[in-house]
Coordinates of C-alpha atoms in Angstrom, one line a residue:
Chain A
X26 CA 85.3 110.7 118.9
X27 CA 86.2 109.9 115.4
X28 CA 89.8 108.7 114.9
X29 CA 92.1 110.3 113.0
X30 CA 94.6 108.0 112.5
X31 CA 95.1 104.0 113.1
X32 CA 97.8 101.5 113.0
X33 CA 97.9 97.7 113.1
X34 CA 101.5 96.2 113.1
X35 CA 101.0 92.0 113.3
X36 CA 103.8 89.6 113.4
X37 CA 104.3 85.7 113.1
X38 CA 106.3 83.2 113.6
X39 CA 106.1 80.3 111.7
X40 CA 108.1 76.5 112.1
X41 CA 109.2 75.5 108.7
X42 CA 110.1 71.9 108.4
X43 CA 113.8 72.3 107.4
X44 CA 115.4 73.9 110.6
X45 CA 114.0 77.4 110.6
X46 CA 111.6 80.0 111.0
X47 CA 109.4 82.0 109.0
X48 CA 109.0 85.8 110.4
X49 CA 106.0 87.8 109.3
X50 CA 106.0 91.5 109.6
X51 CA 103.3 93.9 108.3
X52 CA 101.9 97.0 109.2
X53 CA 99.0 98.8 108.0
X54 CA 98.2 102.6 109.2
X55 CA 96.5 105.4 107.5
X56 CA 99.6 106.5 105.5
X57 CA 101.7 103.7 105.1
X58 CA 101.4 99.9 104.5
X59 CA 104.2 97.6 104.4
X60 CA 105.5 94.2 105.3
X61 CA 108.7 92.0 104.9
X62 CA 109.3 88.4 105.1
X63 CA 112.0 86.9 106.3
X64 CA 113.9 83.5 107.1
X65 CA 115.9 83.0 110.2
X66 CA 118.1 79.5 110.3
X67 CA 118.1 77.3 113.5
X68 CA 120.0 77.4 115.5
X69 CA 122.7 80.0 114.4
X70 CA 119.4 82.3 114.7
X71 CA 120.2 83.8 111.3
X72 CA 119.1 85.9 108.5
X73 CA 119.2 83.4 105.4
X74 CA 116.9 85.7 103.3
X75 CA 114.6 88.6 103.2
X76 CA 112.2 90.1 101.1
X77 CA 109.8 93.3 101.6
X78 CA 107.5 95.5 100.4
X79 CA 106.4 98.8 100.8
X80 CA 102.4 98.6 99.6
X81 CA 101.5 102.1 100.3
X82 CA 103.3 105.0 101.7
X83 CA 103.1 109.3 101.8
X84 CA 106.1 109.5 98.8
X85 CA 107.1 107.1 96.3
X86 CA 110.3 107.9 97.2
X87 CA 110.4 105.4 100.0
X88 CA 110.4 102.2 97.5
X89 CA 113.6 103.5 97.0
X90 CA 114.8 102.2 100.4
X91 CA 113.1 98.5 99.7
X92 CA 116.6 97.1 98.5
X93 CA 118.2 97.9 101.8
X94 CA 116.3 95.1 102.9
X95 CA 119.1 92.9 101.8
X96 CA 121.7 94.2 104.5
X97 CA 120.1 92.1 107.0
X98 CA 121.2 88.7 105.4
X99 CA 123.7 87.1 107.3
X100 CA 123.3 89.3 110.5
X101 CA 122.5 87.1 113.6
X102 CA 119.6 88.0 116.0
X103 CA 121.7 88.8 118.7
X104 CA 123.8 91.2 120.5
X105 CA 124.2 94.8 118.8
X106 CA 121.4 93.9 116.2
X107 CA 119.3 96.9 116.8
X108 CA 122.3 99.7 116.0
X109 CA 123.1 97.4 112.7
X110 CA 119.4 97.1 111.6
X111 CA 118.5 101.4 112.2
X112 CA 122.6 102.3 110.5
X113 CA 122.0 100.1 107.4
X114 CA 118.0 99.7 106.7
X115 CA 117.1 102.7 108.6
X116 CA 118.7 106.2 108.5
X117 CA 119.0 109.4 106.4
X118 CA 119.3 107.2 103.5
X119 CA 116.9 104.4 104.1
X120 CA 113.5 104.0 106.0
X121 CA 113.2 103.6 109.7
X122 CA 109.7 102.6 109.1
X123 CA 110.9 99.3 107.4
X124 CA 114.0 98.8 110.0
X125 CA 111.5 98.6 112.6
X126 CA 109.9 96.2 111.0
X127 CA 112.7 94.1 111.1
X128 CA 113.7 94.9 114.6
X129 CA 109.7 93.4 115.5
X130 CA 110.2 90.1 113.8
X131 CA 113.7 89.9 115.9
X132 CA 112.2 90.9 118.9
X133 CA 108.7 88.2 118.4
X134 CA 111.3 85.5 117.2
X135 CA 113.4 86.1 120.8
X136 CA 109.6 86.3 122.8
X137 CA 108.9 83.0 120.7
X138 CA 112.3 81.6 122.5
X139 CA 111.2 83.1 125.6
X140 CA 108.3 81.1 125.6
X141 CA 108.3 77.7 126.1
X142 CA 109.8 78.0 129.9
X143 CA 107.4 80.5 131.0
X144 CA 104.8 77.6 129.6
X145 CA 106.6 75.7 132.4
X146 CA 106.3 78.5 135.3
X147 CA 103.4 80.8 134.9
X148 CA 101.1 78.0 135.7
X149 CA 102.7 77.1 139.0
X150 CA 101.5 78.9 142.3
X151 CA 102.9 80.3 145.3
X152 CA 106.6 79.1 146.2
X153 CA 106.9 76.8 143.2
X154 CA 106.6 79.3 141.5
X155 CA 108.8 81.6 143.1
X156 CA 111.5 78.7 143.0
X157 CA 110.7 78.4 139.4
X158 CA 111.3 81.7 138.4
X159 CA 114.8 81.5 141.0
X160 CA 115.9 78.7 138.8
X161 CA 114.8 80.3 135.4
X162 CA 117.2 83.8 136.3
X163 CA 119.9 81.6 137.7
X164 CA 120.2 80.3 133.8
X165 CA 119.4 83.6 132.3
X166 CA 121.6 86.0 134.5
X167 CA 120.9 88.8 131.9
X168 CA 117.2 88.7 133.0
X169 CA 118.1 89.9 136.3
X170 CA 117.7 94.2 136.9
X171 CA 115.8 93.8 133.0
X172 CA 112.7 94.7 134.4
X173 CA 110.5 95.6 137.5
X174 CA 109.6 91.7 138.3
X175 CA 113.4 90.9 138.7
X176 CA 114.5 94.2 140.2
X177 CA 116.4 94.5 143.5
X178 CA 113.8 93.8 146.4
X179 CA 111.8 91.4 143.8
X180 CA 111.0 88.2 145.8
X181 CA 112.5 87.0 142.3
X182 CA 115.6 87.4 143.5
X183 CA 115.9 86.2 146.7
X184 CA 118.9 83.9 147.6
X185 CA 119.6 85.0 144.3
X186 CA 123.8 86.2 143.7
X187 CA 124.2 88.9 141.4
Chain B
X9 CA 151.5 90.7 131.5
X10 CA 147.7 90.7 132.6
X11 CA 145.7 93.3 130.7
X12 CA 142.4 93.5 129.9
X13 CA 141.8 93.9 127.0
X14 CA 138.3 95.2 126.5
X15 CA 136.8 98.5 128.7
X16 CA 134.4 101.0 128.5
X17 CA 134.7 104.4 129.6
X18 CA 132.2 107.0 130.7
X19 CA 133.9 109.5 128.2
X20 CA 133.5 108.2 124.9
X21 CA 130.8 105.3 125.6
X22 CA 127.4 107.1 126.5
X23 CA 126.7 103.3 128.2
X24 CA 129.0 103.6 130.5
X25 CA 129.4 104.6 134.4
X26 CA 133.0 104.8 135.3
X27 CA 135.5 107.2 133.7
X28 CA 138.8 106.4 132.7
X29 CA 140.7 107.5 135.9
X30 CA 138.4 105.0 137.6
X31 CA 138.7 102.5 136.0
X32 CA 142.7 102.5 136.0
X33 CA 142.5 102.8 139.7
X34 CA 140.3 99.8 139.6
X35 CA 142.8 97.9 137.6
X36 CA 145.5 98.4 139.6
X37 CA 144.0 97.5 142.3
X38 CA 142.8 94.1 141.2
X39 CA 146.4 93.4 140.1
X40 CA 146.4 93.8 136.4
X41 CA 149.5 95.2 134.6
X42 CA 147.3 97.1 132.0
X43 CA 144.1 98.5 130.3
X44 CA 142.5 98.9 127.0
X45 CA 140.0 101.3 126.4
X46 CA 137.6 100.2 124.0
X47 CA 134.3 102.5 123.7
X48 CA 131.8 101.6 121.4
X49 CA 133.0 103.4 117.6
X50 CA 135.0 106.5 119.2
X51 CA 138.6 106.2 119.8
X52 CA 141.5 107.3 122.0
X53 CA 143.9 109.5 121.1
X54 CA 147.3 108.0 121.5
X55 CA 148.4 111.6 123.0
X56 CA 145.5 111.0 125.8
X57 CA 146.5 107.8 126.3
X58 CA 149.7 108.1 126.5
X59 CA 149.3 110.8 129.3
X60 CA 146.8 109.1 131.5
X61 CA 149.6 106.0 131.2
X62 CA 152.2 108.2 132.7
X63 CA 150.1 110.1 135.6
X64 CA 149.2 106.5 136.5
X65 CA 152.4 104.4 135.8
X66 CA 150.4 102.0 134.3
X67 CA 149.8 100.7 131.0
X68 CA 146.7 102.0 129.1
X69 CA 146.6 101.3 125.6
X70 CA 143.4 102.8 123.1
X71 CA 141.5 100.8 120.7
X72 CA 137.7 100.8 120.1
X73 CA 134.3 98.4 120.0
X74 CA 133.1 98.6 116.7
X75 CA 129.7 98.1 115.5
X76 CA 129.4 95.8 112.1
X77 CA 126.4 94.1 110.9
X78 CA 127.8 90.4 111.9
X79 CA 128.4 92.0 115.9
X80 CA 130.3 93.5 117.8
X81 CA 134.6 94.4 116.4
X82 CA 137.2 95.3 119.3
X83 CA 139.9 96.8 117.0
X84 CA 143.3 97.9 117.8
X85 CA 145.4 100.2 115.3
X86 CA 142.3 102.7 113.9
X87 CA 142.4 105.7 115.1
X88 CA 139.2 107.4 113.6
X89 CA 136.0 107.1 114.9
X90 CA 133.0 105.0 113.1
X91 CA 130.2 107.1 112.1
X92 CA 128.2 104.0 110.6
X93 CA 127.5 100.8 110.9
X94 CA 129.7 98.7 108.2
X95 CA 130.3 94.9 107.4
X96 CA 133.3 92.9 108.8
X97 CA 134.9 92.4 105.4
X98 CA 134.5 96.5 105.3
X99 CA 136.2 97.2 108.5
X100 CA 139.0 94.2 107.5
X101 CA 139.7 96.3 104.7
X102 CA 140.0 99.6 106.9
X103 CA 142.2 97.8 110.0
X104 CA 144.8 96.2 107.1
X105 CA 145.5 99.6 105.8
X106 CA 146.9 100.6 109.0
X107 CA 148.2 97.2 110.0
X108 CA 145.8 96.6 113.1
X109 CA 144.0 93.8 114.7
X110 CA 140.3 93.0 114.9
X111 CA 139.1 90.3 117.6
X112 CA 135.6 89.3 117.6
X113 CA 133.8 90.7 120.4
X114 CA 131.9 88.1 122.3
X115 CA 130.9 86.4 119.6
X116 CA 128.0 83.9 121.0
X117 CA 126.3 86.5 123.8
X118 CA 122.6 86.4 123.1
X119 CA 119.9 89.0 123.6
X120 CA 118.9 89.9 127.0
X121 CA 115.0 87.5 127.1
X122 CA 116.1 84.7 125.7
X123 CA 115.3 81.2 127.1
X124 CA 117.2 79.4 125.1
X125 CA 115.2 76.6 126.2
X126 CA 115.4 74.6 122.9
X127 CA 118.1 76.3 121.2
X128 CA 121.3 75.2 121.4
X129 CA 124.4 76.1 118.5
X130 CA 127.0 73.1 118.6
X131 CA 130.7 73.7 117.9
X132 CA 130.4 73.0 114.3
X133 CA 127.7 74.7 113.4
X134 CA 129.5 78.0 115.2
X135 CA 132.6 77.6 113.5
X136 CA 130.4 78.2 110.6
X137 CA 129.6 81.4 111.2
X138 CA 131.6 83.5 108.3
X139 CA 132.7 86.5 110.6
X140 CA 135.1 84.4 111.9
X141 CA 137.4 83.8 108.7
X142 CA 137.5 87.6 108.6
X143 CA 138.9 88.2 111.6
X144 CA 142.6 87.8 113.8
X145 CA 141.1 86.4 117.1
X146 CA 137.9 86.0 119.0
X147 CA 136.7 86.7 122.8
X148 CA 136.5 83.6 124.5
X149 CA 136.2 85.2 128.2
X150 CA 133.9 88.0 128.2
X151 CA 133.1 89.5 131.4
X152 CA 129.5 90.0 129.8
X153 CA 128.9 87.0 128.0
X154 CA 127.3 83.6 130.2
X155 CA 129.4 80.9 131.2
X156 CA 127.6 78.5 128.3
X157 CA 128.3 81.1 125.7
X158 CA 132.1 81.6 126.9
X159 CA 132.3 78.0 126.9
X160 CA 131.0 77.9 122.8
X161 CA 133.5 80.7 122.2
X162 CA 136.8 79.0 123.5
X163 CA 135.7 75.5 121.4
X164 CA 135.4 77.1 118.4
X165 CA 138.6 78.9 118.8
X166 CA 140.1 75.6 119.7
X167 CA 138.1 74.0 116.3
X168 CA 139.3 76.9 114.2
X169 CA 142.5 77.2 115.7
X170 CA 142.0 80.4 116.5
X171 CA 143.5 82.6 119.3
X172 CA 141.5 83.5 122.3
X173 CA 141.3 86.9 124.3
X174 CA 139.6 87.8 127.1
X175 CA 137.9 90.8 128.5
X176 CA 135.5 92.1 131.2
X177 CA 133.5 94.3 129.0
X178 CA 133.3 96.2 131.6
X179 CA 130.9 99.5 131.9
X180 CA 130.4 100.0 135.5
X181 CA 132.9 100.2 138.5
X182 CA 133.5 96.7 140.3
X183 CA 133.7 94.9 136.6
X184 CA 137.2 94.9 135.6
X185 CA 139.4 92.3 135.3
X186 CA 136.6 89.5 135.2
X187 CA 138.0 88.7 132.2
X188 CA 142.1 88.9 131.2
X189 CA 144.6 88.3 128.6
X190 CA 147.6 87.1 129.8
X191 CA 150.7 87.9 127.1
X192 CA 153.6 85.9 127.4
X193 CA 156.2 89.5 126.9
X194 CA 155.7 92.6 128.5
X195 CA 153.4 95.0 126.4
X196 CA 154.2 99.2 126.7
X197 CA 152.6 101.0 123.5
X198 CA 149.9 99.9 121.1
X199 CA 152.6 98.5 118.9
X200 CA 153.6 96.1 120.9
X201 CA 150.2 94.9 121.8
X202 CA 149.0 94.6 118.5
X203 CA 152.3 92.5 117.6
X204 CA 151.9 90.4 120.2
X205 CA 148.2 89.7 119.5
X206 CA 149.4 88.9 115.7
X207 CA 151.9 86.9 117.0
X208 CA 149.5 85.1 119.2
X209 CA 151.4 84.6 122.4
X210 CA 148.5 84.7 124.7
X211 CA 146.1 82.5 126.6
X212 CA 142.8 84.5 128.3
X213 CA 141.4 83.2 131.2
X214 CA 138.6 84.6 134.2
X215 CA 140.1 86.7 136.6
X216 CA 138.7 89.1 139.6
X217 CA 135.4 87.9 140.4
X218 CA 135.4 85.8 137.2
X219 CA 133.4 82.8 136.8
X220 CA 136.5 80.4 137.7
Chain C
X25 CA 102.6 75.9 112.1
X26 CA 102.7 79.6 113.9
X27 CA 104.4 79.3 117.2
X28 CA 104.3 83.1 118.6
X29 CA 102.4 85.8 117.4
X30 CA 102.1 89.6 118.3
X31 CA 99.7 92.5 117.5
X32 CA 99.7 95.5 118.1
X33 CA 96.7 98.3 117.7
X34 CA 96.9 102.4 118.0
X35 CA 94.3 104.6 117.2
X36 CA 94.9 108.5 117.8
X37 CA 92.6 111.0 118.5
X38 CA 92.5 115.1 118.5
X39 CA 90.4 115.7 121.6
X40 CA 90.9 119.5 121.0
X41 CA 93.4 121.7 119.7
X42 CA 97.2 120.9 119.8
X43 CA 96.4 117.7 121.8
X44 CA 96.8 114.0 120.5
X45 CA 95.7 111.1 122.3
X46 CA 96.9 108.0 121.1
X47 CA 94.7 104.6 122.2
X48 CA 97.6 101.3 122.1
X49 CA 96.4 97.8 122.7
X50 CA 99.2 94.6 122.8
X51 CA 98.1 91.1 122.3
X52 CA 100.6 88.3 122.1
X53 CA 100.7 84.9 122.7
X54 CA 102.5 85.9 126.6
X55 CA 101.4 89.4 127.3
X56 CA 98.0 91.6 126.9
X57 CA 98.1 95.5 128.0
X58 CA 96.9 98.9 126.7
X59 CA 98.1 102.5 126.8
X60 CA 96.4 106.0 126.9
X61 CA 98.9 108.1 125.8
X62 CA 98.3 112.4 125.6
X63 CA 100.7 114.3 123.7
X64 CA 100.7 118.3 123.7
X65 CA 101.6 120.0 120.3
X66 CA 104.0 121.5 118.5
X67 CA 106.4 120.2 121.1
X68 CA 105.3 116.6 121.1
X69 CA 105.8 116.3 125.6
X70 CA 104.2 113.7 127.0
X71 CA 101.3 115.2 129.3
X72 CA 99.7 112.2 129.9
X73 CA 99.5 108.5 130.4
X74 CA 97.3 105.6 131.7
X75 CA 98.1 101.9 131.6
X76 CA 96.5 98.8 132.4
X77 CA 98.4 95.4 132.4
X78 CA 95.7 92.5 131.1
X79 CA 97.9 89.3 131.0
X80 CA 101.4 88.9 132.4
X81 CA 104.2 86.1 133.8
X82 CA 104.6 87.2 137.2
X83 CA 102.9 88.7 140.3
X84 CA 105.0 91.7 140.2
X85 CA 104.2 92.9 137.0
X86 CA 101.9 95.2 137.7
X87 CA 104.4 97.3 139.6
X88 CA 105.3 98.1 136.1
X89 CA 102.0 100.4 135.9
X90 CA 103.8 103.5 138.2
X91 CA 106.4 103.7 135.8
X92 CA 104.5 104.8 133.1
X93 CA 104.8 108.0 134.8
X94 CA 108.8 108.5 133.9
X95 CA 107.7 109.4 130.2
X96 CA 106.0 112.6 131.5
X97 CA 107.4 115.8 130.2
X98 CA 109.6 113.6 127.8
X99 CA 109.0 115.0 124.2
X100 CA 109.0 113.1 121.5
X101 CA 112.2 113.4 119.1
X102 CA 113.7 115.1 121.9
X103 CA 117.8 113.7 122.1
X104 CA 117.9 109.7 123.1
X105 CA 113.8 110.0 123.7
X106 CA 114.1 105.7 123.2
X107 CA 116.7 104.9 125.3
X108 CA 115.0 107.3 128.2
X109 CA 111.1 105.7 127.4
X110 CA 113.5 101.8 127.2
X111 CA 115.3 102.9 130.8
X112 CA 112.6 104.5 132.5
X113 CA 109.7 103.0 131.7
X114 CA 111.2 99.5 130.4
X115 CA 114.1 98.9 132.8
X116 CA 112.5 100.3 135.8
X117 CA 109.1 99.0 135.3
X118 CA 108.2 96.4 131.9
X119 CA 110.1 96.3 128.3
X120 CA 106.7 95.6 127.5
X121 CA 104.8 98.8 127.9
X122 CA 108.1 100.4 127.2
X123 CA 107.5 98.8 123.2
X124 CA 103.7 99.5 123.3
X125 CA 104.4 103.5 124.4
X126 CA 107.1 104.0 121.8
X127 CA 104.6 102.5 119.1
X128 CA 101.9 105.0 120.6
X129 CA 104.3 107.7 120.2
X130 CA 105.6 106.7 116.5
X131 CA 102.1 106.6 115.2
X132 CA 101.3 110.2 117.1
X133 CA 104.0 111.6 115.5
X134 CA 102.6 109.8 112.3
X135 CA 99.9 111.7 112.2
X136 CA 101.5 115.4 113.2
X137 CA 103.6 115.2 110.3
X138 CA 101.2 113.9 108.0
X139 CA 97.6 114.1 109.2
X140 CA 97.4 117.8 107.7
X141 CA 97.8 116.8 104.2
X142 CA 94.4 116.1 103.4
X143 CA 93.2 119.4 104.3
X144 CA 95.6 121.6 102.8
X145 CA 95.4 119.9 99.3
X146 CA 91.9 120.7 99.8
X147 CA 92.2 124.0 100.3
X148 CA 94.9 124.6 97.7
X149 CA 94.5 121.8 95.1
X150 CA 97.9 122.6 93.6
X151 CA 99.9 121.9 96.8
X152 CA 102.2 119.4 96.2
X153 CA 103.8 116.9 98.0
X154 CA 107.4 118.1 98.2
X155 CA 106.0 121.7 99.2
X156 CA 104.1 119.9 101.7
X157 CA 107.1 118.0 103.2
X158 CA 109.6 120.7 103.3
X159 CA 106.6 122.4 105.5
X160 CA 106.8 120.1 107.6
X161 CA 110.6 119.6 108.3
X162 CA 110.4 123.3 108.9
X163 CA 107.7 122.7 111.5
X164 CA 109.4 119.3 112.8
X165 CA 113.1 120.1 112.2
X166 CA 114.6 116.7 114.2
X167 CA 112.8 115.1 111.1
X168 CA 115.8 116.2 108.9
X169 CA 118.0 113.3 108.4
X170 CA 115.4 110.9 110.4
X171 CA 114.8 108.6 106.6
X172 CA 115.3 109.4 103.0
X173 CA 112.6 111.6 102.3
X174 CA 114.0 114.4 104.8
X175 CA 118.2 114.0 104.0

């Protein structure tokens, strides 16, 4: 079968050397192409700058939504980010296309934060593992119900006070 | 006076999983003197307030969670709801025009996955953050917020000297009162609460099933 | 120096009539999975859906895989369709799959609204594109208000 349609979406996360991170966003799919670039300081984890463009799209209409890229400066990846990101970039006067884009280079800079204990525990076996992972969602209470691994029942959570 | 000061309902917040009634019978129970009801951009009417206050003999006061780009808002004095997400300095402008309070919702919870292995924020840098100029107090005991990150919020209310409140957050039943304001004068009506909160005779602290 | 990336890969497909099957691969530096994903037109449900979980942090991850079934008979657009795919399939099972579906079902809808264009101008040369649009919003009509093209 022939495809009709295809999408790639790739982000990146880059350490630059003074105290923050470069977030890469672009997507490329048979109607639309698009990326946007932004800066995230350490370690208040926010927005210092942004800049976008939309490279290909249906209407020409949606450039018009490229300076709602600026809302986003200032706004801290944390709680509540997704509503503020879809109300001010996104919406019946902007572009959900590009929001989302945002809302992936927030998501990949939080997995990129994710990371570096899971370097720690996914190597482990058996019940160091296990105790690992019981130490990790003690520190990350949040984790716990998040997901299927860390549901109730999950050997995850054994011993574990919720 | 123990209220807390920040509680979702099933009615107005589509996150929640306790109704109002509920959630006053909870409070009493635990021991608190009051309730605010804080759903996320909708707000109480003072007329429905004021009638579940009197069926219940207990004070419940409305005010609201708003959205804004820099985080979460709980706002006392605005009666309309928010239909869009707005700056701080925006909804500063709105709350002065009826003479109302904002307090900075949890102001250091993080997302859900984080490690925060390597990334710690220090006092300073914190204190940095501009939301805070803009508003009259900030959460420094949220019911929802981790110990570390309740711990960030009372320094930098300390640093800034800043008032702190406290909260549970609360969306399900068992939740409230993990967090409390405690006012120094007994509170009856909206008024009176956001006076006091202007005033700032209050200290916050962890209550029922709190962290203490 | 990068320190996390993520890509993500759809293809869609029109097996036969009214049906779109969208083909979604995930590759990041923690987790690998893919997603069959068959979607029955005009009312975008959910019909269909296949996982398979390539690379993931714990042993219970793969419990995730049952889940997928909670987005049958969900239709795309359909009132709070995220927050049902992010409880259902994320919170019950993997956040995961639950971002790798919604992309599937983003880029099926992609191509329902605008997958016809090429066609029609074919056919009709002097078909434009605001003709073309306000077509489709009557055919779609939850895409009124969704961006600034349709408010």
């Amino acid at each position: 079968m022939i495809l009709d349609y295809t999408r790639c979406k790739h982000a990146s996360i880059a350490e630059l050397e003074e105290n923050s991170l470069l977030v890469r966003v672009a997507v490329e799919d048979t109607f639309y192409a698009a990326e946007v670039e932004m800066v995230v300081g350490l370690p208040a984890l926010e927005v210092t700058s942004i800049k976008g463009k939309v490279k290909r799209a249906f209407s020409d209409k949606c450039q018009q939504a490229v300076p709602l890229l600026n809302e986003v400066v200032g706004m801290r990846v944390g709680s509540g980010i997704i509503k503020a990101v879809n109300d001010l970039v996104g919406g019946p006067s902007g572009c959900p296309r590009l929001a989302d884009l945002i809302l992936e280079g927030f998501n990949d800079v939080i997995l990129r934060y994710t990371m570096p204990p899971l370097r720690e525990i996914v190597p482990l076996a058996g019940q160091a593992q296990l105790e690992a992972y019981q130490v990790y969602l003690r520190k990350s209470p949040r984790l716990v119900g998040s997901c299927i691994a860390f549901a109730e029942g999950s050997p995850y959570r054994e011993g574990l006070e919720v | 006076m123990i209220i807390d000061l920040h509680v979702h309902t099933k009615e107005l917040s589509p996150d929640a999983d306790r109704d109002a009634e509920e959630a006053i019978r909870e409070a009493k129970q635990k021991g608190l003197d009051g309730i605010c009801f804080t759903d996320h951009n909708r707000a109480w009417s003072v007329g429905d307030t004021e009638k579940l206050s009197k069926k219940w003999d207990f004070v419940v006061i409305g005010g609201m969670e708003v959205d804004t780009a820099e985080g979460h808002m709980l706002v006392f004095g605005l009666h309309e709801d928010i239909k869009k997400t707005m700056h701080v300095s925006q909804l500063r402008q709105m709350v002065d025009k009826v003479g109302g309070v904002i307090i900075f919702a949890h102001p250091f919870k993080s997302f859900l996955m984080f490690g925060m292995s390597d990334i710690s924020l220090d006092v300073e840098q914190a204190s940095a953050r501009p939301a805070l100029q803009v508003v009259d107090a900030l959460e420094a005991f949220s019911g929802r917020a981790g110990e570390s990150e309740n711990r960030l919020a009372q320094d930098v209310a300390k640093k800034l000297g800043m008032k702190g409140t406290g909260g549970s957050d609360g969306h399900r039943p068992g939740e409230i009162g993990r967090c409390v304001t405690i006012f120094e004068n007994d509170i009856k009506n909206e008024a009176e609460l956001i006076a006091e909160l202007k005033a700032g005779r209050f200290r916050a602290d962890y209550f029922v099933g709190g962290r203490k | 120096m990068l320190s996390f990336t993520r890509t993500k890969v759809i293809g869609v497909e029109s097996p036969k009539e009214n049906i779109l099957l969208a083909h979604g691969v995930l590759d990041d530096n923690i987790y690998a999975m893919e997603l069959d994903v068959e979607v029955k037109l005009p009312d975008f449900e959910i019909t269909g859906i296949q996982g398979r979980m390539k690379r993931t942090t714990t042993a219970e991850c793969w419990k995730a895989v049952p889940k997928l079934g909670n987005a049958i008979s969900l239709r795309i657009g359909e009132e709070r369709f995220i927050s049902k795919i992010n409880r259902g399939v994320g919170k019950q099972g993997c956040s995961h799959f639950a971002n790798l579906l919604l992309e599937c079902c983003d880029a099926i809808r992609q191509q329902a609204i605008y997958g016809g264009w090429r066609k029609l101008k074919e056919k009709d040369a002097s078909l434009s594109k605001e003709s073309f649009l306000k077509e489709q919003l009557k055919k779609i009509p939850d895409l009124k208000d969704s961006c600034l093209l349709y408010s």
